[in-house]
GROMACS .gro file of C-alpha atoms in nm:
model
  476
    1MET     CA    1   0.000   0.000   0.000
    2SER     CA    2   0.158   0.322  -0.118
    3ALA     CA    3   0.200   0.661   0.042
    4ALA     CA    4   0.024   0.815  -0.258
    5ALA     CA    5  -0.282   0.601  -0.194
    6LEU     CA    6  -0.293   0.713   0.170
    7LEU     CA    7  -0.268   1.078   0.066
    8ASP     CA    8  -0.554   1.032  -0.181
    9ALA     CA    9  -0.766   0.871   0.093
   10LEU     CA   10  -0.686   1.153   0.336
   11ARG     CA   11  -0.781   1.416   0.077
   12THR     CA   12  -1.110   1.238   0.019
   13ALA     CA   13  -1.180   1.225   0.394
   14LEU     CA   14  -1.073   1.579   0.490
   15GLY     CA   15  -1.067   1.782   0.170
   16THR     CA   16  -0.755   1.868  -0.027
   17ALA     CA   17  -0.710   2.202   0.152
   18HIS     CA   18  -0.660   2.020   0.483
   19VAL     CA   19  -0.388   1.782   0.370
   20LEU     CA   20  -0.065   1.982   0.361
   21VAL     CA   21   0.252   1.864   0.192
   22GLY     CA   22   0.586   2.014   0.092
   23THR     CA   23   0.643   2.378   0.188
   24ASP     CA   24   0.286   2.406   0.322
   25ALA     CA   25   0.372   2.151   0.589
   26ALA     CA   26   0.715   2.286   0.681
   27GLY     CA   27   0.597   2.517   0.958
   28TYR     CA   28   0.472   2.225   1.168
   29LEU     CA   29   0.788   2.014   1.163
   30THR     CA   30   1.016   2.206   1.400
   31ASP     CA   31   0.987   2.217   1.778
   32GLN     CA   32   0.941   2.524   1.998
   33HIS     CA   33   1.314   2.571   2.059
   34GLY     CA   34   1.405   2.530   1.692
   35ARG     CA   35   1.651   2.254   1.780
   36LEU     CA   36   1.453   1.955   1.646
   37THR     CA   37   1.321   1.933   1.292
   38GLY     CA   38   1.153   1.627   1.146
   39GLN     CA   39   0.990   1.529   0.819
   40ALA     CA   40   0.637   1.411   0.747
   41LEU     CA   41   0.443   1.250   0.468
   42ALA     CA   42   0.175   1.515   0.525
   43VAL     CA   43   0.023   1.744   0.785
   44VAL     CA   44  -0.353   1.698   0.820
   45ARG     CA   45  -0.619   1.920   0.976
   46PRO     CA   46  -0.933   1.728   1.074
   47ALA     CA   47  -1.243   1.933   1.159
   48ASP     CA   48  -1.393   1.719   1.434
   49THR     CA   49  -1.356   1.402   1.638
   50HIS     CA   50  -1.504   1.181   1.368
   51GLN     CA   51  -1.250   1.305   1.115
   52VAL     CA   52  -0.971   1.241   1.368
   53ALA     CA   53  -1.099   0.885   1.400
   54GLU     CA   54  -1.107   0.848   1.021
   55VAL     CA   55  -0.746   0.968   0.995
   56VAL     CA   56  -0.640   0.715   1.258
   57ARG     CA   57  -0.823   0.432   1.081
   58LEU     CA   58  -0.660   0.521   0.750
   59CYS     CA   59  -0.314   0.543   0.906
   60ARG     CA   60  -0.373   0.208   1.075
   61GLN     CA   61  -0.475   0.057   0.743
   62TYR     CA   62  -0.158   0.190   0.577
   63ARG     CA   63   0.064   0.124   0.883
   64THR     CA   64   0.159   0.493   0.903
   65PRO     CA   65   0.273   0.663   1.227
   66ILE     CA   66   0.070   0.955   1.366
   67VAL     CA   67   0.209   1.252   1.559
   68ALA     CA   68  -0.065   1.464   1.716
   69GLN     CA   69   0.010   1.836   1.752
   70GLY     CA   70  -0.171   2.121   1.926
   71GLY     CA   71  -0.011   2.462   1.968
   72ASN     CA   72   0.342   2.320   1.921
   73THR     CA   73   0.458   2.488   2.243
   74GLY     CA   74   0.598   2.170   2.400
   75LEU     CA   75   0.958   2.174   2.515
   76MET     CA   76   1.059   1.807   2.483
   77GLY     CA   77   0.998   1.742   2.112
   78GLY     CA   78   0.686   1.540   2.183
   79ALA     CA   79   0.493   1.688   1.890
   80THR     CA   80   0.779   1.678   1.638
   81PRO     CA   81   0.801   1.385   1.392
   82ASP     CA   82   1.124   1.195   1.330
   83THR     CA   83   1.333   1.247   1.017
   84SER     CA   84   1.207   0.942   0.826
   85GLY     CA   85   0.928   1.134   0.654
   86GLN     CA   86   0.688   0.845   0.708
   87ALA     CA   87   0.457   1.001   0.971
   88ILE     CA   88   0.137   1.198   0.942
   89VAL     CA   89   0.128   1.506   1.167
   90LEU     CA   90  -0.229   1.546   1.291
   91LEU     CA   91  -0.317   1.905   1.384
   92LEU     CA   92  -0.600   1.953   1.631
   93GLY     CA   93  -0.639   2.329   1.592
   94ARG     CA   94  -0.975   2.309   1.412
   95LEU     CA   95  -1.125   2.123   1.709
   96ASN     CA   96  -1.158   2.441   1.911
   97ARG     CA   97  -1.518   2.468   2.028
   98ILE     CA   98  -1.642   2.524   2.381
   99ARG     CA   99  -1.910   2.256   2.378
  100HIS     CA  100  -2.082   2.319   2.711
  101ILE     CA  101  -2.051   2.510   3.038
  102ASP     CA  102  -2.241   2.382   3.343
  103THR     CA  103  -2.219   2.638   3.622
  104ASP     CA  104  -2.426   2.427   3.859
  105ASN     CA  105  -2.179   2.142   3.823
  106ASP     CA  106  -1.881   2.378   3.780
  107THR     CA  107  -1.760   2.208   3.460
  108LEU     CA  108  -1.666   2.313   3.110
  109THR     CA  109  -1.647   2.077   2.814
  110VAL     CA  110  -1.407   2.188   2.543
  111GLU     CA  111  -1.236   2.046   2.236
  112ALA     CA  112  -0.865   1.969   2.238
  113GLY     CA  113  -0.760   2.240   1.994
  114ALA     CA  114  -0.898   2.526   2.201
  115ILE     CA  115  -0.634   2.781   2.309
  116LEU     CA  116  -0.590   2.781   2.687
  117ALA     CA  117  -0.642   3.158   2.716
  118ASN     CA  118  -0.974   3.125   2.531
  119VAL     CA  119  -1.086   2.855   2.772
  120GLN     CA  120  -0.990   3.076   3.067
  121GLN     CA  121  -1.190   3.362   2.913
  122ALA     CA  122  -1.496   3.144   2.853
  123ALA     CA  123  -1.487   3.039   3.217
  124ARG     CA  124  -1.455   3.403   3.333
  125GLU     CA  125  -1.750   3.508   3.119
  126ALA     CA  126  -1.953   3.241   3.299
  127GLY     CA  127  -1.837   3.378   3.636
  128ARG     CA  128  -1.594   3.094   3.699
  129LEU     CA  129  -1.220   3.025   3.707
  130PHE     CA  130  -1.038   2.764   3.501
  131ALA     CA  131  -0.724   2.746   3.709
  132LEU     CA  132  -0.460   2.618   3.467
  133SER     CA  133  -0.222   2.912   3.408
  134LEU     CA  134   0.091   2.894   3.190
  135GLY     CA  135   0.329   3.139   3.029
  136SER     CA  136   0.231   3.000   2.686
  137GLN     CA  137  -0.144   3.021   2.749
  138GLY     CA  138  -0.197   3.250   2.450
  139SER     CA  139  -0.089   2.976   2.209
  140CYS     CA  140  -0.089   2.637   2.382
  141THR     CA  141  -0.395   2.415   2.351
  142ILE     CA  142  -0.598   2.212   2.598
  143GLY     CA  143  -0.512   1.886   2.423
  144GLY     CA  144  -0.141   1.952   2.458
  145ASN     CA  145  -0.186   2.066   2.817
  146LEU     CA  146  -0.353   1.737   2.903
  147ALA     CA  147  -0.115   1.525   2.694
  148THR     CA  148   0.177   1.656   2.902
  149ASN     CA  149  -0.014   1.695   3.232
  150ALA     CA  150   0.086   2.062   3.238
  151GLY     CA  151   0.142   2.235   3.569
  152GLY     CA  152   0.194   2.610   3.579
  153THR     CA  153   0.177   2.871   3.849
  154GLN     CA  154  -0.137   2.764   4.040
  155VAL     CA  155  -0.065   2.395   4.099
  156LEU     CA  156  -0.011   2.472   4.468
  157ARG     CA  157  -0.382   2.548   4.507
  158TYR     CA  158  -0.558   2.369   4.221
  159GLY     CA  159  -0.330   2.087   4.104
  160ASN     CA  160  -0.186   1.982   3.766
  161ALA     CA  161  -0.393   1.937   3.451
  162ARG     CA  162  -0.483   1.584   3.562
  163GLU     CA  163  -0.647   1.718   3.878
  164LEU     CA  164  -0.841   1.971   3.673
  165THR     CA  165  -0.983   1.707   3.438
  166LEU     CA  166  -1.299   1.507   3.510
  167GLY     CA  167  -1.359   1.336   3.176
  168LEU     CA  168  -1.212   1.284   2.830
  169GLU     CA  169  -1.308   1.203   2.474
  170VAL     CA  170  -1.031   1.000   2.311
  171VAL     CA  171  -0.969   0.844   1.970
  172THR     CA  172  -0.801   0.509   2.028
  173ALA     CA  173  -0.524   0.351   1.824
  174GLU     CA  174  -0.791   0.150   1.640
  175GLY     CA  175  -0.978   0.465   1.537
  176GLU     CA  176  -1.261   0.410   1.785
  177ILE     CA  177  -1.404   0.696   1.992
  178TRP     CA  178  -1.418   0.661   2.369
  179ASP     CA  179  -1.674   0.904   2.511
  180GLY     CA  180  -1.565   0.951   2.870
  181LEU     CA  181  -1.688   1.311   2.902
  182ARG     CA  182  -1.834   1.263   3.248
  183GLY     CA  183  -1.861   1.559   3.482
  184LEU     CA  184  -1.833   1.339   3.789
  185ARG     CA  185  -1.615   1.399   4.094
  186LYS     CA  186  -1.668   1.039   4.197
  187ASP     CA  187  -1.673   0.752   3.947
  188ASN     CA  188  -1.532   0.428   4.083
  189THR     CA  189  -1.639   0.196   3.803
  190GLY     CA  190  -1.307   0.041   3.706
  191TYR     CA  191  -0.967   0.146   3.582
  192ALA     CA  192  -0.904   0.522   3.569
  193LEU     CA  193  -0.857   0.548   3.192
  194ARG     CA  194  -0.862   0.926   3.214
  195ASP     CA  195  -0.551   0.922   3.430
  196LEU     CA  196  -0.367   0.700   3.184
  197TYR     CA  197  -0.438   0.923   2.884
  198VAL     CA  198  -0.353   1.247   3.066
  199GLY     CA  199   0.025   1.278   3.059
  200SER     CA  200   0.074   1.006   2.796
  201GLU     CA  201   0.185   1.258   2.526
  202GLY     CA  202  -0.030   1.109   2.252
  203THR     CA  203   0.131   0.765   2.277
  204LEU     CA  204  -0.180   0.580   2.403
  205GLY     CA  205  -0.461   0.768   2.228
  206ILE     CA  206  -0.550   1.111   2.089
  207ILE     CA  207  -0.745   1.337   2.325
  208THR     CA  208  -1.011   1.525   2.127
  209ALA     CA  209  -1.217   1.685   2.407
  210ALA     CA  210  -1.226   1.716   2.785
  211THR     CA  211  -1.462   1.801   3.066
  212LEU     CA  212  -1.273   2.030   3.301
  213LYS     CA  213  -1.324   2.149   3.658
  214LEU     CA  214  -1.418   2.509   3.724
  215HIS     CA  215  -1.382   2.703   4.049
  216PRO     CA  216  -1.534   3.023   4.187
  217LEU     CA  217  -1.365   3.340   4.072
  218PRO     CA  218  -1.167   3.495   4.358
  219ALA     CA  219  -1.325   3.814   4.491
  220ALA     CA  220  -0.983   3.967   4.555
  221GLN     CA  221  -0.615   3.892   4.510
  222GLN     CA  222  -0.304   4.017   4.686
  223THR     CA  223   0.029   3.981   4.510
  224ALA     CA  224   0.376   4.065   4.636
  225LEU     CA  225   0.744   4.012   4.566
  226LEU     CA  226   0.939   3.917   4.879
  227ALA     CA  227   1.313   3.893   4.943
  228PHE     CA  228   1.487   3.628   5.153
  229ALA     CA  229   1.836   3.584   5.294
  230SER     CA  230   1.841   3.210   5.219
  231ILE     CA  231   1.643   2.930   5.061
  232GLU     CA  232   1.573   2.803   5.412
  233THR     CA  233   1.395   3.125   5.511
  234ALA     CA  234   1.195   3.113   5.187
  235LEU     CA  235   1.075   2.769   5.292
  236SER     CA  236   0.996   2.900   5.638
  237PHE     CA  237   0.773   3.166   5.486
  238LEU     CA  238   0.606   2.905   5.265
  239ASN     CA  239   0.506   2.720   5.581
  240LEU     CA  240   0.382   3.042   5.743
  241ALA     CA  241   0.183   3.132   5.432
  242ARG     CA  242   0.022   2.790   5.418
  243ALA     CA  243  -0.082   2.817   5.782
  244GLY     CA  244  -0.197   3.178   5.755
  245PHE     CA  245  -0.365   3.174   5.413
  246GLY     CA  246  -0.487   2.815   5.396
  247ALA     CA  247  -0.634   2.729   5.055
  248GLY     CA  248  -0.608   3.097   4.961
  249LEU     CA  249  -0.237   3.058   4.885
  250THR     CA  250  -0.251   3.012   4.509
  251ALA     CA  251   0.108   3.083   4.400
  252PHE     CA  252   0.456   3.073   4.551
  253GLU     CA  253   0.706   3.133   4.272
  254LEU     CA  254   1.073   3.116   4.368
  255LEU     CA  255   1.323   3.344   4.189
  256SER     CA  256   1.698   3.340   4.243
  257GLU     CA  257   1.899   3.660   4.247
  258ALA     CA  258   2.082   3.521   3.943
  259ILE     CA  259   1.767   3.514   3.730
  260LEU     CA  260   1.659   3.861   3.841
  261GLY     CA  261   2.010   3.983   3.767
  262LEU     CA  262   1.968   3.864   3.409
  263VAL     CA  263   1.640   4.057   3.388
  264ALA     CA  264   1.809   4.373   3.519
  265GLN     CA  265   2.091   4.331   3.265
  266HIS     CA  266   1.901   4.224   2.955
  267VAL     CA  267   1.541   4.345   2.999
  268PRO     CA  268   1.568   4.708   3.115
  269GLU     CA  269   1.211   4.769   3.004
  270GLN     CA  270   1.098   4.543   3.293
  271PRO     CA  271   1.153   4.732   3.622
  272LEU     CA  272   1.239   4.530   3.932
  273PRO     CA  273   1.019   4.623   4.229
  274LEU     CA  274   1.293   4.527   4.478
  275ALA     CA  275   1.665   4.595   4.471
  276LEU     CA  276   1.905   4.312   4.399
  277GLY     CA  277   2.125   4.193   4.682
  278HIS     CA  278   1.920   3.909   4.830
  279PRO     CA  279   1.996   3.548   4.731
  280TRP     CA  280   1.631   3.452   4.686
  281TYR     CA  281   1.298   3.614   4.607
  282ALA     CA  282   0.945   3.483   4.578
  283LEU     CA  283   0.633   3.601   4.400
  284ILE     CA  284   0.340   3.527   4.630
  285GLU     CA  285  -0.030   3.538   4.550
  286LEU     CA  286  -0.325   3.513   4.790
  287SER     CA  287  -0.673   3.465   4.644
  288ASP     CA  288  -0.956   3.569   4.875
  289SER     CA  289  -1.327   3.490   4.867
  290GLN     CA  290  -1.433   3.810   5.050
  291ASP     CA  291  -1.293   4.147   4.934
  292ASP     CA  292  -0.978   4.352   4.877
  293GLN     CA  293  -0.964   4.483   5.234
  294HIS     CA  294  -0.990   4.136   5.383
  295ALA     CA  295  -0.720   4.002   5.148
  296ARG     CA  296  -0.482   4.287   5.227
  297THR     CA  297  -0.538   4.265   5.601
  298LEU     CA  298  -0.475   3.890   5.600
  299PHE     CA  299  -0.167   3.925   5.382
  300GLU     CA  300  -0.017   4.206   5.589
  301LYS     CA  301  -0.076   4.015   5.914
  302VAL     CA  302   0.129   3.717   5.795
  303LEU     CA  303   0.391   3.935   5.627
  304SER     CA  304   0.438   4.162   5.932
  305GLN     CA  305   0.503   3.864   6.157
  306ALA     CA  306   0.751   3.720   5.908
  307MET     CA  307   0.941   4.048   5.884
  308GLU     CA  308   0.950   4.084   6.264
  309ASP     CA  309   1.093   3.733   6.287
  310GLY     CA  310   1.360   3.813   6.027
  311ILE     CA  311   1.223   3.564   5.776
  312VAL     CA  312   1.140   3.823   5.508
  313GLN     CA  313   1.404   4.085   5.431
  314ASP     CA  314   1.205   4.315   5.202
  315ALA     CA  315   0.868   4.325   5.032
  316ALA     CA  316   0.688   4.500   4.744
  317LEU     CA  317   0.309   4.466   4.752
  318ALA     CA  318   0.103   4.530   4.441
  319GLN     CA  319  -0.112   4.837   4.505
  320SER     CA  320  -0.317   4.817   4.185
  321SER     CA  321  -0.420   4.579   3.909
  322SER     CA  322  -0.146   4.724   3.686
  323GLN     CA  323   0.119   4.647   3.949
  324HIS     CA  324  -0.026   4.297   3.991
  325LEU     CA  325   0.006   4.240   3.616
  326ALA     CA  326   0.359   4.383   3.613
  327LEU     CA  327   0.469   4.134   3.880
  328TRP     CA  328   0.333   3.846   3.675
  329ARG     CA  329   0.493   3.979   3.356
  330LEU     CA  330   0.822   3.966   3.542
  331ARG     CA  331   0.765   3.597   3.617
  332ASP     CA  332   0.591   3.480   3.299
  333GLU     CA  333   0.764   3.685   3.029
  334ALA     CA  334   1.076   3.871   3.141
  335LEU     CA  335   1.258   3.564   3.275
  336GLY     CA  336   1.245   3.386   2.942
  337VAL     CA  337   1.344   3.695   2.746
  338ALA     CA  338   1.640   3.759   2.977
  339GLN     CA  339   1.772   3.405   2.944
  340LYS     CA  340   1.740   3.414   2.567
  341ARG     CA  341   1.921   3.747   2.541
  342ASP     CA  342   2.195   3.614   2.767
  343GLY     CA  343   2.272   3.352   2.504
  344GLY     CA  344   2.048   3.066   2.607
  345ASN     CA  345   2.109   2.801   2.870
  346VAL     CA  346   2.086   2.432   2.944
  347LYS     CA  347   1.736   2.380   3.081
  348HIS     CA  348   1.598   2.136   3.338
  349ASP     CA  349   1.238   2.087   3.450
  350ILE     CA  350   1.264   1.896   3.778
  351SER     CA  351   1.070   1.825   4.094
  352LEU     CA  352   1.188   1.746   4.444
  353PRO     CA  353   1.043   1.692   4.789
  354ILE     CA  354   1.024   2.050   4.916
  355SER     CA  355   1.228   1.958   5.222
  356ARG     CA  356   1.516   1.839   4.999
  357ILE     CA  357   1.542   2.153   4.785
  358PRO     CA  358   1.808   2.334   4.996
  359ALA     CA  359   2.038   2.030   4.998
  360PHE     CA  360   1.983   1.977   4.624
  361LEU     CA  361   2.069   2.337   4.540
  362THR     CA  362   2.391   2.326   4.746
  363ALA     CA  363   2.507   1.989   4.613
  364THR     CA  364   2.424   2.059   4.250
  365ALA     CA  365   2.593   2.399   4.242
  366ALA     CA  366   2.909   2.247   4.390
  367ALA     CA  367   2.910   1.960   4.139
  368LEU     CA  368   2.863   2.198   3.846
  369GLN     CA  369   3.147   2.423   3.958
  370ALA     CA  370   3.375   2.124   4.005
  371GLY     CA  371   3.303   2.003   3.653
  372PHE     CA  372   3.263   2.333   3.469
  373PRO     CA  373   3.407   2.627   3.665
  374GLY     CA  374   3.224   2.954   3.616
  375VAL     CA  375   2.892   2.823   3.486
  376ARG     CA  376   2.596   3.004   3.639
  377PRO     CA  377   2.301   2.811   3.785
  378VAL     CA  378   1.980   3.007   3.723
  379ALA     CA  379   1.698   2.864   3.932
  380PHE     CA  380   1.333   2.962   3.954
  381GLY     CA  381   1.001   2.784   3.968
  382HIS     CA  382   0.701   2.668   4.161
  383LEU     CA  383   0.843   2.626   4.511
  384GLY     CA  384   0.503   2.548   4.660
  385ASP     CA  385   0.481   2.218   4.472
  386GLY     CA  386   0.854   2.140   4.452
  387ASN     CA  387   0.891   2.208   4.078
  388LEU     CA  388   1.209   2.397   3.986
  389HIS     CA  389   1.335   2.515   3.650
  390TYR     CA  390   1.706   2.467   3.714
  391ASN     CA  391   1.886   2.619   3.419
  392VAL     CA  392   2.260   2.659   3.367
  393SER     CA  393   2.408   2.958   3.183
  394HIS     CA  394   2.755   2.981   3.033
  395ALA     CA  395   3.048   3.123   3.229
  396LEU     CA  396   3.097   3.496   3.181
  397SER     CA  397   3.436   3.419   3.032
  398GLY     CA  398   3.286   3.165   2.792
  399THR     CA  399   3.014   3.139   2.529
  400ALA     CA  400   2.680   2.969   2.488
  401ALA     CA  401   2.831   2.749   2.216
  402GLU     CA  402   3.091   2.621   2.462
  403LEU     CA  403   2.815   2.550   2.713
  404PHE     CA  404   2.601   2.353   2.466
  405ALA     CA  405   2.906   2.148   2.366
  406VAL     CA  406   2.899   1.994   2.716
  407GLU     CA  407   2.520   1.994   2.751
  408ASP     CA  408   2.491   1.619   2.803
  409HIS     CA  409   2.746   1.629   3.086
  410ILE     CA  410   2.556   1.912   3.257
  411HIS     CA  411   2.230   1.722   3.223
  412ALA     CA  412   2.394   1.420   3.385
  413ILE     CA  413   2.520   1.622   3.682
  414VAL     CA  414   2.183   1.788   3.742
  415HIS     CA  415   1.969   1.479   3.685
  416ASP     CA  416   2.192   1.256   3.897
  417SER     CA  417   2.163   1.508   4.178
  418VAL     CA  418   1.784   1.519   4.135
  419HIS     CA  419   1.772   1.140   4.157
  420ALA     CA  420   1.999   1.136   4.463
  421HIS     CA  421   1.757   1.374   4.636
  422ALA     CA  422   1.450   1.158   4.556
  423GLY     CA  423   1.323   1.383   4.278
  424SER     CA  424   1.201   1.355   3.919
  425ILE     CA  425   1.382   1.464   3.602
  426SER     CA  426   1.052   1.582   3.450
  427ALA     CA  427   0.794   1.778   3.648
  428GLU     CA  428   0.559   1.943   3.400
  429HIS     CA  429   0.714   1.939   3.050
  430GLY     CA  430   0.691   1.566   2.978
  431ILE     CA  431   0.947   1.328   2.829
  432GLY     CA  432   0.892   1.347   2.451
  433GLN     CA  433   1.200   1.250   2.258
  434THR     CA  434   1.445   1.478   2.441
  435LYS     CA  435   1.439   1.286   2.770
  436ARG     CA  436   1.332   0.947   2.638
  437ASP     CA  437   1.675   0.787   2.654
  438LEU     CA  438   1.732   0.913   3.008
  439LEU     CA  439   1.448   0.715   3.162
  440PRO     CA  440   1.635   0.382   3.193
  441ARG     CA  441   1.894   0.558   3.411
  442TYR     CA  442   1.635   0.685   3.659
  443LYS     CA  443   1.343   0.440   3.645
  444SER     CA  444   1.352   0.079   3.755
  445ALA     CA  445   1.332  -0.207   3.504
  446VAL     CA  446   0.999  -0.309   3.658
  447GLU     CA  447   0.850   0.038   3.610
  448LEU     CA  448   0.970   0.062   3.250
  449ASP     CA  449   0.838  -0.284   3.172
  450LEU     CA  450   0.494  -0.191   3.306
  451MET     CA  451   0.497   0.122   3.090
  452ARG     CA  452   0.593  -0.077   2.780
  453ARG     CA  453   0.316  -0.328   2.848
  454LEU     CA  454   0.063  -0.046   2.871
  455LYS     CA  455   0.188   0.103   2.545
  456THR     CA  456   0.168  -0.232   2.369
  457ALA     CA  457  -0.182  -0.299   2.502
  458PHE     CA  458  -0.320   0.041   2.400
  459ASP     CA  459  -0.126   0.072   2.072
  460PRO     CA  460  -0.022  -0.276   1.955
  461LEU     CA  461   0.107  -0.153   1.616
  462GLY     CA  462   0.312   0.126   1.774
  463LEU     CA  463   0.168   0.394   1.543
  464LEU     CA  464   0.079   0.663   1.798
  465ASN     CA  465   0.365   0.908   1.846
  466PRO     CA  466   0.631   0.638   1.815
  467ALA     CA  467   0.966   0.670   1.994
  468LYS     CA  468   0.827   0.927   2.237
  469ILE     CA  469   0.857   0.851   2.610
  470LEU     CA  470   0.960   0.491   2.530
  471THR     CA  471   1.146   0.304   2.260
  472LEU     CA  472   0.979  -0.029   2.183
  473ASP     CA  473   1.143  -0.329   2.020
  474HIS     CA  474   0.890  -0.341   1.735
  475ARG     CA  475   0.824  -0.085   1.463
  476PRO     CA  476   0.521  -0.036   1.236
   0.00000   0.00000   0.00000
């Protein structure tokens, strides 16, 4: 069965305009960082779930791999095809409808290609909050968010994408449609298929829609940037904030002086609300169900005690909505711009038990300096849930090219230290193809075998996003 015959069948099923080849397909074959570029037989754009199922059935018939792609904002190459040119890239962008909002049940049912920011806006217009919040929310899609079990800045209060998902609609590897769009908080009727598909990066099935949890909109928010003399005192304040704010503590974003120094150097258009000179900072957000005065009083009570006890060295509280937005621009936009302008860095998305973070930071910095003197660890992330973005910049006397020449060695130092401190080498970005070959070093043979058996059971021909997360012995 020829590739030409498959292309003819796809054009019949979807329409010629939605089967892209050659230069029309080129824009979908490179990853977010521009470091991975694959090839594809075609890029296809189905209009709905039934067309997705038809594409899968045709690819199964012709034994052709399928790589599902949403907003192409992933960081591990999970939505990039390999270089063989045999795969079909399946775009989900046309599946972008908000199907239903149920404010009594606090749920929203949406298709996988919907942009996250549009889903957030639909929830707000209904007087509700959809709590997933990411720096890429203006371009990433719900399907990709669920495929990677995305985290973001509000995991501390609301959980990862998995915790925000009640039900799914999925096209299986056989081209069947599983309608699991149940808006139930309790459903104990067998295996939790939803939890298997969320985080599976398109290797077990293709998510086409989801029923998501909504929450009440906060009546007021208080945001502040705080300065700390050590990582230990930052953790002390985290404990105070949890006790004082309870469930109202929605964000606790750790920022090292090193990363803010890069902002001061490379992003002068982004003012820093606190002076440099403290080793650690944190962006804190309290969401309150009463009003602005109650939120501010509660925040100031906890903060005043922390400053009296010497836990917090300095603080800048947002006094207006514009200052609130400026603090979040610092976190969500300026950090990335600063690192890029500095020449790029070797990135790590890791998680650790919160209690082990100080020891990890000390040990890892020492190991990096021993191996590569002068490199600059640049750490920031979601301290409240133990997820750090531990990046490494080139020495001031060196270049980014010299740093990337030893990238694998730096990864090994950081990931070995993560493993030694009982952490995970992937917290919220997934495995994709970038970290696939690292898993055998950090997961047991039993765990990997169970994962392979799941993959084989759900996708016996190995056609769904092959060679992502796992490498199997067989090929289509």
